[in-house]
Tab-separated table of C-alpha atoms in Angstrom:
chain	number	residue	atom	x	y	z
I	232	UNK	CA	0.000	0.000	0.000
I	233	UNK	CA	1.464	3.386	-1.016
I	234	UNK	CA	2.589	5.674	1.765
I	235	UNK	CA	0.829	9.078	1.979
I	236	UNK	CA	3.186	11.977	2.667
I	237	UNK	CA	1.907	15.348	3.796
I	238	UNK	CA	2.880	18.523	1.966
I	239	UNK	CA	4.811	19.766	4.980
I	240	UNK	CA	6.691	16.470	5.212
I	241	UNK	CA	7.434	16.636	1.529
I	242	UNK	CA	8.800	20.131	1.885
I	243	UNK	CA	10.987	18.995	4.752
I	244	UNK	CA	12.066	15.936	2.838
I	245	UNK	CA	13.133	18.130	-0.055
I	246	UNK	CA	15.074	20.282	2.350
I	247	UNK	CA	12.845	23.339	1.941
I	248	UNK	CA	12.201	25.480	5.012
I	249	UNK	CA	8.685	25.756	6.398
I	250	UNK	CA	7.529	27.912	9.301
I	251	UNK	CA	4.669	28.261	11.742
I	252	UNK	CA	2.345	31.150	10.918
I	253	UNK	CA	2.349	33.417	13.998
I	254	UNK	CA	1.488	37.035	14.608
I	255	UNK	CA	4.300	39.407	15.573
I	256	UNK	CA	3.880	40.251	19.300
I	257	UNK	CA	4.535	43.974	18.760
I	258	UNK	CA	1.740	44.114	16.188
I	259	UNK	CA	-0.677	42.344	18.533
I	260	UNK	CA	0.260	44.734	21.326
I	261	UNK	CA	-0.335	47.738	19.052
I	262	UNK	CA	-3.844	46.533	18.232
I	263	UNK	CA	-4.585	45.811	21.898
I	264	UNK	CA	-3.452	49.355	22.732
I	265	UNK	CA	-5.827	50.739	20.111
I	266	UNK	CA	-8.624	48.714	21.688
I	267	UNK	CA	-7.962	50.410	25.041
I	268	UNK	CA	-7.727	53.834	23.447
I	269	UNK	CA	-11.079	53.319	21.772
I	270	UNK	CA	-12.658	52.463	25.100
I	271	UNK	CA	-11.231	55.647	26.645
I	272	UNK	CA	-12.386	57.724	23.666
I	273	UNK	CA	-15.907	56.261	23.947
I	274	UNK	CA	-15.677	54.868	20.446
I	275	UNK	CA	-18.971	52.981	20.677
I	276	UNK	CA	-20.756	56.332	21.272
I	277	UNK	CA	-18.829	58.773	19.073
I	278	UNK	CA	-17.742	56.516	16.162
I	279	UNK	CA	-20.181	53.573	16.239
I	280	UNK	CA	-19.651	52.384	12.625
I	281	UNK	CA	-15.853	52.575	12.722
I	282	UNK	CA	-15.800	51.020	16.180
I	283	UNK	CA	-18.085	48.149	15.111
I	284	UNK	CA	-15.858	47.267	12.131
I	285	UNK	CA	-12.759	47.291	14.302
I	286	UNK	CA	-14.345	45.094	16.975
I	287	UNK	CA	-15.733	42.645	14.412
I	288	UNK	CA	-12.424	42.124	12.603
I	289	UNK	CA	-10.298	42.176	15.743
I	290	UNK	CA	-12.533	39.524	17.332
I	291	UNK	CA	-12.285	37.350	14.214
I	292	UNK	CA	-8.478	37.613	13.996
I	293	UNK	CA	-8.032	36.986	17.702
I	294	UNK	CA	-10.248	33.904	17.386
I	295	UNK	CA	-8.038	32.545	14.606
I	296	UNK	CA	-4.936	33.184	16.692
I	297	UNK	CA	-6.396	31.101	19.515
I	298	UNK	CA	-7.855	28.340	17.334
I	299	UNK	CA	-4.868	27.860	15.003
I	300	UNK	CA	-1.736	28.509	17.033
I	301	UNK	CA	0.524	26.276	14.875
I	302	UNK	CA	-0.587	26.797	11.279
I	303	UNK	CA	2.264	25.974	8.915
I	304	UNK	CA	3.042	28.553	6.230
I	305	UNK	CA	5.137	27.594	3.232
I	306	UNK	CA	7.888	29.959	2.178
I	307	UNK	CA	6.018	31.224	-0.900
I	308	UNK	CA	2.769	31.787	1.000
I	309	UNK	CA	1.970	35.269	2.414
I	310	UNK	CA	1.387	35.591	6.171
I	311	UNK	CA	-2.398	36.175	6.178
I	312	UNK	CA	-2.467	36.742	9.904
I	313	UNK	CA	-0.084	39.673	9.673
I	314	UNK	CA	-2.036	41.153	6.776
I	315	UNK	CA	-5.301	40.863	8.705
I	316	UNK	CA	-3.747	42.369	11.822
I	317	UNK	CA	-2.431	45.320	9.817
I	318	UNK	CA	-5.930	45.877	8.463
I	319	UNK	CA	-7.392	45.714	11.965
I	320	UNK	CA	-4.755	48.188	13.118
I	321	UNK	CA	-5.681	50.551	10.292
I	322	UNK	CA	-9.360	50.329	11.248
I	323	UNK	CA	-8.477	50.966	14.899
I	324	UNK	CA	-6.459	54.091	14.080
I	325	UNK	CA	-9.362	55.446	11.998
I	326	UNK	CA	-11.884	54.670	14.754
I	327	UNK	CA	-9.762	56.341	17.469
I	328	UNK	CA	-9.231	59.445	15.319
I	329	UNK	CA	-12.920	59.733	14.432
I	330	UNK	CA	-14.110	59.187	18.010
I	331	UNK	CA	-11.604	61.694	19.405
I	332	UNK	CA	-12.601	64.397	16.928
I	333	UNK	CA	-16.311	63.896	17.413
I	334	UNK	CA	-15.962	63.724	21.197
I	335	UNK	CA	-14.013	66.989	21.247
I	336	UNK	CA	-16.604	68.653	19.008
I	337	UNK	CA	-19.427	67.512	21.294
I	338	UNK	CA	-17.404	68.596	24.336
I	339	UNK	CA	-17.110	72.104	22.904
I	340	UNK	CA	-20.800	72.258	21.975
I	341	UNK	CA	-21.872	71.068	25.429
I	342	UNK	CA	-19.515	73.509	27.137
I	343	UNK	CA	-20.705	76.439	25.016
I	344	UNK	CA	-24.379	75.641	25.605
I	345	UNK	CA	-23.838	75.135	29.343
I	346	UNK	CA	-21.848	78.352	29.740
I	347	UNK	CA	-24.548	80.312	27.923
I	348	UNK	CA	-27.237	78.748	30.095
I	349	UNK	CA	-25.410	79.498	33.342
I	350	UNK	CA	-24.791	83.110	32.313
I	351	UNK	CA	-28.454	83.541	31.390
I	352	UNK	CA	-29.534	81.923	34.629
I	353	UNK	CA	-27.338	84.255	36.652
I	354	UNK	CA	-28.828	87.284	34.889
I	355	UNK	CA	-32.324	85.859	35.252
I	356	UNK	CA	-31.960	85.231	38.996
I	357	UNK	CA	-30.609	88.722	39.617
I	358	UNK	CA	-33.361	90.357	37.558
I	359	UNK	CA	-36.038	88.212	39.179
I	360	UNK	CA	-34.965	89.289	42.651
I	361	UNK	CA	-34.719	92.927	41.539
I	362	UNK	CA	-38.288	93.007	40.287
I	363	UNK	CA	-39.671	90.757	43.022
I	364	UNK	CA	-41.176	88.392	40.490
I	365	UNK	CA	-40.135	85.060	41.970
I	366	UNK	CA	-43.586	84.314	43.412
I	367	UNK	CA	-45.157	84.977	40.007
I	368	UNK	CA	-43.356	81.925	38.640
I	369	UNK	CA	-43.906	79.475	41.484
I	370	UNK	CA	-41.439	76.563	41.476
I	371	UNK	CA	-40.277	77.084	37.901
I	372	UNK	CA	-37.063	78.942	38.840
I	373	UNK	CA	-36.090	76.136	41.221
I	374	UNK	CA	-36.720	73.504	38.531
I	375	UNK	CA	-34.571	75.461	36.082
I	376	UNK	CA	-31.713	75.762	38.574
I	377	UNK	CA	-31.840	72.016	39.250
I	378	UNK	CA	-31.715	71.222	35.525
I	379	UNK	CA	-28.721	73.530	35.106
I	380	UNK	CA	-26.909	71.774	37.955
I	381	UNK	CA	-27.742	68.423	36.374
I	382	UNK	CA	-26.342	69.605	33.040
I	383	UNK	CA	-23.117	70.674	34.773
I	384	UNK	CA	-22.845	67.292	36.517
I	385	UNK	CA	-23.299	65.391	33.233
I	386	UNK	CA	-20.685	67.585	31.582
I	387	UNK	CA	-18.112	66.958	34.292
I	388	UNK	CA	-18.746	63.206	33.949
I	389	UNK	CA	-18.048	63.401	30.216
I	390	UNK	CA	-21.691	62.703	29.296
I	391	UNK	CA	-21.846	65.554	26.810
I	392	UNK	CA	-25.022	64.509	24.976
I	393	UNK	CA	-26.967	64.267	28.243
I	394	UNK	CA	-25.501	67.592	29.356
I	395	UNK	CA	-26.746	69.252	26.177
I	396	UNK	CA	-30.222	67.783	26.566
I	397	UNK	CA	-30.467	69.036	30.167
I	398	UNK	CA	-29.202	72.465	29.077
I	399	UNK	CA	-31.807	72.627	26.314
I	400	UNK	CA	-34.610	71.721	28.730
I	401	UNK	CA	-33.441	74.376	31.193
I	402	UNK	CA	-33.206	76.982	28.419
I	403	UNK	CA	-36.781	76.244	27.309
I	404	UNK	CA	-38.019	76.601	30.877
I	405	UNK	CA	-36.160	79.886	31.124
I	406	UNK	CA	-37.779	81.142	27.911
I	407	UNK	CA	-41.254	80.249	29.205
I	408	UNK	CA	-40.587	82.065	32.476
I	409	UNK	CA	-39.372	85.213	30.719
I	410	UNK	CA	-42.498	85.124	28.565
I	411	UNK	CA	-44.664	84.712	31.672
I	412	UNK	CA	-42.962	87.647	33.404
I	413	UNK	CA	-43.523	89.779	30.321
I	414	UNK	CA	-47.230	88.933	30.389
I	415	UNK	CA	-47.668	89.532	34.122
I	416	UNK	CA	-45.415	92.565	34.498
I	417	UNK	CA	-45.422	94.094	31.031
I	418	UNK	CA	-47.498	97.026	32.278
I	419	UNK	CA	-44.369	98.392	33.976
I	420	UNK	CA	-42.955	98.962	30.493
I	421	UNK	CA	-46.266	100.120	28.981
I	422	UNK	CA	-46.087	103.825	28.122
I	423	UNK	CA	-49.823	104.358	28.506
I	424	UNK	CA	-50.001	102.671	31.897
I	425	UNK	CA	-46.927	104.432	33.232
I	426	UNK	CA	-48.354	107.722	31.944
I	427	UNK	CA	-51.525	107.138	33.999
I	428	UNK	CA	-49.417	106.451	37.092
I	429	UNK	CA	-47.451	109.648	36.552
I	430	UNK	CA	-50.687	111.629	36.324
I	431	UNK	CA	-51.842	110.133	39.637
I	432	UNK	CA	-48.573	111.117	41.271
I	433	UNK	CA	-48.763	114.640	39.822
I	434	UNK	CA	-52.256	115.070	41.307
I	435	UNK	CA	-51.006	113.996	44.738
I	436	UNK	CA	-47.974	116.309	44.594
I	437	UNK	CA	-50.203	119.222	43.484
I	438	UNK	CA	-52.555	118.504	46.400
I	439	UNK	CA	-49.639	118.835	48.830
I	440	UNK	CA	-48.717	122.146	47.182
I	441	UNK	CA	-52.241	123.595	47.255
I	442	UNK	CA	-53.156	122.428	50.756
I	443	UNK	CA	-49.704	122.942	52.316
I	444	UNK	CA	-50.054	119.439	53.741
I	445	UNK	CA	-48.134	116.179	53.637
I	446	UNK	CA	-48.954	113.487	51.067
I	447	UNK	CA	-47.513	110.062	50.355
I	448	UNK	CA	-46.492	108.388	47.108
I	449	UNK	CA	-45.403	104.717	46.993
I	450	UNK	CA	-43.546	103.294	43.986
I	451	UNK	CA	-43.847	99.510	43.939
I	452	UNK	CA	-41.148	99.003	41.322
I	453	UNK	CA	-38.622	101.026	43.330
I	454	UNK	CA	-39.824	99.747	46.730
I	455	UNK	CA	-39.828	103.354	47.895
I	456	UNK	CA	-42.167	105.648	49.844
I	457	UNK	CA	-41.945	109.416	49.305
I	458	UNK	CA	-43.416	112.111	51.543
I	459	UNK	CA	-44.319	115.415	49.852
I	460	UNK	CA	-45.030	118.782	51.442
I	461	UNK	CA	-45.576	122.006	49.524
I	462	UNK	CA	-45.034	119.979	46.371
I	463	UNK	CA	-41.515	118.952	47.371
I	464	UNK	CA	-40.050	115.698	48.656
I	465	UNK	CA	-39.325	115.988	52.382
I	466	UNK	CA	-38.646	112.325	53.177
I	467	UNK	CA	-38.037	109.006	51.435
I	468	UNK	CA	-38.001	105.498	52.917
I	469	UNK	CA	-37.404	101.995	51.548
I	470	UNK	CA	-40.417	99.703	51.920
I	471	UNK	CA	-41.342	96.060	51.509
I	472	UNK	CA	-44.574	94.893	49.900
I	473	UNK	CA	-46.844	91.885	50.087
I	474	UNK	CA	-45.263	88.561	49.091
I	475	UNK	CA	-46.818	89.048	45.644
I	476	UNK	CA	-46.745	92.805	45.940
I	477	UNK	CA	-45.439	93.584	42.464
I	478	UNK	CA	-48.759	92.454	40.933
I	479	UNK	CA	-52.069	94.319	40.929
I	480	UNK	CA	-54.280	93.392	43.834
I	481	UNK	CA	-57.338	91.452	42.674
I	482	UNK	CA	-58.800	89.803	45.773
I	483	UNK	CA	-58.146	89.134	49.448
I	484	UNK	CA	-55.260	86.759	50.099
I	485	UNK	CA	-53.492	87.156	46.731
I	486	UNK	CA	-50.527	88.815	48.466
I	487	UNK	CA	-50.558	91.741	46.026
I	488	UNK	CA	-50.294	95.395	47.028
I	489	UNK	CA	-53.118	97.574	45.636
I	490	UNK	CA	-52.549	100.463	43.247
I	491	UNK	CA	-54.632	103.620	43.285
I	492	UNK	CA	-55.369	106.870	45.087
I	493	UNK	CA	-56.325	106.474	48.741
I	494	UNK	CA	-56.669	108.383	51.980
I	495	UNK	CA	-55.422	107.723	55.485
I	496	UNK	CA	-58.595	107.047	57.427
I	497	UNK	CA	-56.931	106.287	60.719
I	498	UNK	CA	-53.583	106.510	62.463
I	499	UNK	CA	-53.188	103.426	64.634
I	500	UNK	CA	-50.713	103.823	67.440
I	501	UNK	CA	-49.139	101.133	69.601
I	502	UNK	CA	-51.820	98.980	71.227
I	503	UNK	CA	-54.334	99.852	68.492
I	504	UNK	CA	-52.816	97.621	65.795
I	505	UNK	CA	-51.305	94.181	65.397
I	506	UNK	CA	-48.215	95.921	64.125
I	507	UNK	CA	-45.888	98.425	65.723
I	508	UNK	CA	-47.756	101.450	64.317
I	509	UNK	CA	-49.969	101.711	61.260
I	510	UNK	CA	-51.695	104.099	58.853
I	511	UNK	CA	-54.974	102.519	57.695
I	512	UNK	CA	-55.995	103.251	54.086
I	513	UNK	CA	-59.514	103.470	52.662
I	514	UNK	CA	-59.013	100.356	50.555
I	515	UNK	CA	-61.195	99.222	48.839
I	516	UNK	CA	-62.411	102.472	47.332
I	517	UNK	CA	-65.003	102.839	44.572
I	518	UNK	CA	-62.486	102.131	41.790
I	519	UNK	CA	-61.257	98.985	43.537
I	520	UNK	CA	-64.822	97.743	43.912
I	521	UNK	CA	-65.598	98.400	40.265
I	522	UNK	CA	-62.500	96.501	39.098
I	523	UNK	CA	-63.350	93.633	41.440
I	524	UNK	CA	-66.907	93.339	40.093
I	525	UNK	CA	-65.661	93.444	36.505
I	526	UNK	CA	-63.152	90.676	37.207
I	527	UNK	CA	-65.812	88.588	38.920
I	528	UNK	CA	-68.213	89.029	35.995
I	529	UNK	CA	-65.454	87.950	33.622
I	530	UNK	CA	-64.808	84.802	35.673
I	531	UNK	CA	-61.253	85.919	36.432
I	532	UNK	CA	-61.498	85.368	40.201
I	533	UNK	CA	-61.729	82.274	42.420
I	534	UNK	CA	-65.406	81.456	43.163
I	535	UNK	CA	-65.221	82.387	46.850
I	536	UNK	CA	-62.885	85.375	46.488
I	537	UNK	CA	-63.650	88.554	48.390
I	538	UNK	CA	-62.231	92.025	47.868
I	539	UNK	CA	-60.700	92.219	51.329
I	540	UNK	CA	-59.550	95.298	53.235
I	541	UNK	CA	-57.307	96.457	56.092
I	542	UNK	CA	-54.506	97.675	53.833
I	543	UNK	CA	-52.024	99.667	55.879
I	544	UNK	CA	-48.682	101.378	55.871
I	545	UNK	CA	-47.123	99.988	59.030
I	546	UNK	CA	-44.085	99.018	61.035
I	547	UNK	CA	-42.853	95.583	62.046
I	548	UNK	CA	-43.749	92.934	64.634
I	549	UNK	CA	-45.954	90.882	62.315
I	550	UNK	CA	-44.249	90.591	58.946
I	551	UNK	CA	-46.029	87.372	57.975
I	552	UNK	CA	-49.428	89.030	58.274
I	553	UNK	CA	-48.291	92.035	56.280
I	554	UNK	CA	-47.214	89.788	53.430
I	555	UNK	CA	-50.549	87.954	53.443
I	556	UNK	CA	-52.521	91.208	53.232
I	557	UNK	CA	-50.308	92.957	50.721
I	558	UNK	CA	-49.548	96.011	52.888
I	559	UNK	CA	-46.653	98.475	52.714
I	560	UNK	CA	-44.142	97.968	55.508
I	561	UNK	CA	-41.416	100.237	56.903
I	562	UNK	CA	-38.846	99.880	59.645
I	563	UNK	CA	-40.178	100.933	63.057
I	564	UNK	CA	-37.989	104.040	63.300
I	565	UNK	CA	-39.234	105.110	59.870
I	566	UNK	CA	-42.918	104.627	60.740
I	567	UNK	CA	-42.224	106.746	63.832
I	568	UNK	CA	-40.912	109.554	61.619
I	569	UNK	CA	-43.838	109.142	59.212
I	570	UNK	CA	-46.324	109.392	62.066
I	571	UNK	CA	-44.948	112.829	62.887
I	572	UNK	CA	-45.113	113.995	59.261
I	573	UNK	CA	-48.567	112.799	58.200
I	574	UNK	CA	-52.143	113.424	59.337
I	575	UNK	CA	-55.400	111.538	58.961
I	576	UNK	CA	-57.103	112.406	55.697
I	577	UNK	CA	-53.799	112.798	53.847
I	578	UNK	CA	-53.720	111.351	50.319
I	579	UNK	CA	-51.702	108.199	49.606
I	580	UNK	CA	-51.049	107.247	45.999
I	581	UNK	CA	-49.629	103.788	45.264
I	582	UNK	CA	-48.380	103.243	41.729
I	583	UNK	CA	-46.469	100.589	39.902
I	584	UNK	CA	-43.690	102.957	38.843
I	585	UNK	CA	-42.809	106.630	38.503
I	586	UNK	CA	-41.419	106.343	34.974
I	587	UNK	CA	-40.660	103.971	32.118
I	588	UNK	CA	-37.067	103.455	33.273
I	589	UNK	CA	-38.086	101.630	36.428
I	590	UNK	CA	-36.499	98.605	38.083
I	591	UNK	CA	-39.064	96.155	36.676
I	592	UNK	CA	-39.059	97.409	33.072
I	593	UNK	CA	-35.247	97.506	33.005
I	594	UNK	CA	-35.057	93.962	34.371
I	595	UNK	CA	-37.577	92.745	31.779
I	596	UNK	CA	-35.601	94.412	28.975
I	597	UNK	CA	-32.409	92.736	30.169
I	598	UNK	CA	-34.126	89.349	30.246
I	599	UNK	CA	-35.530	89.815	26.740
I	600	UNK	CA	-32.009	90.509	25.471
I	601	UNK	CA	-30.716	87.266	26.963
I	602	UNK	CA	-33.664	85.405	25.407
I	603	UNK	CA	-32.811	86.766	21.947
I	604	UNK	CA	-29.139	85.869	22.489
């Protein structure tokens, strides 16, 4: 029976050299290093197609290396393993480069968006506190601040896509809040409305000139009370308003401070008021009652709302109650000075602002600029 001789044995028998097909260790190490670099560069996220090709071919070549450790290659045969490893290396280099570039681009986009958001939020918070509009928006400012913090946290963790999404959500919330403030407080920038307020103030100042008596003007936007005598300012005090004081008063318990022309109907000294000292106003007057009835007829009030009363200019000792009622509050030493300057029957005019360039309108204009930016 004839003897069967393998090709390798024949080659050896003929004295021709044969070798085992193995992969160069330095080439294997280079590919393994690329694999680690791709993991660090988040290749699966930033270069998914390039990363998938690399992983597929690298897995296949590595499987061959493990399954066929001693494959004989004849001298005239090319080393397929080396060729395949070089191709895998080429794919790895491309994947690392692509992932790095895309990751850096997304890093810059996320950083730019986050920086813009945080700058807008800083401006927004400052303007909101200046105009006293935080209560108008409820919990929205808090939600926006939390989203901004979340976006910053994602960014620092290298989760740039999630950071951008959180920044976008926060920016949309910010836009809605600016729009809401413009709707609720736009009258502070309305030329016609401010003109009416200025006329009211002029009437009060003229009264003090004609009657040689003291009169009071309160500017809600400026949080300031002015005392006039003989048509001139003789005193000025900072004041605080109801917790929702920047809005027009509509009904009892809304926390808003009323606007209009009133009179001091009673000076309440210590022991005659829940506060330190107080000047009781004739709120609601006929205009207040008419506005209240119109709002009720239009269905713009809660079903059980009442018009309320007991609006005062007063000192301290019960700040919580003052904020509930929407009064005007001064420091005790200032209400003492006011008591000496003013008499019962004196006019008190409360307006939103004294001019178009008031704290609220300026804050709104600043916010609108950030929205456009």
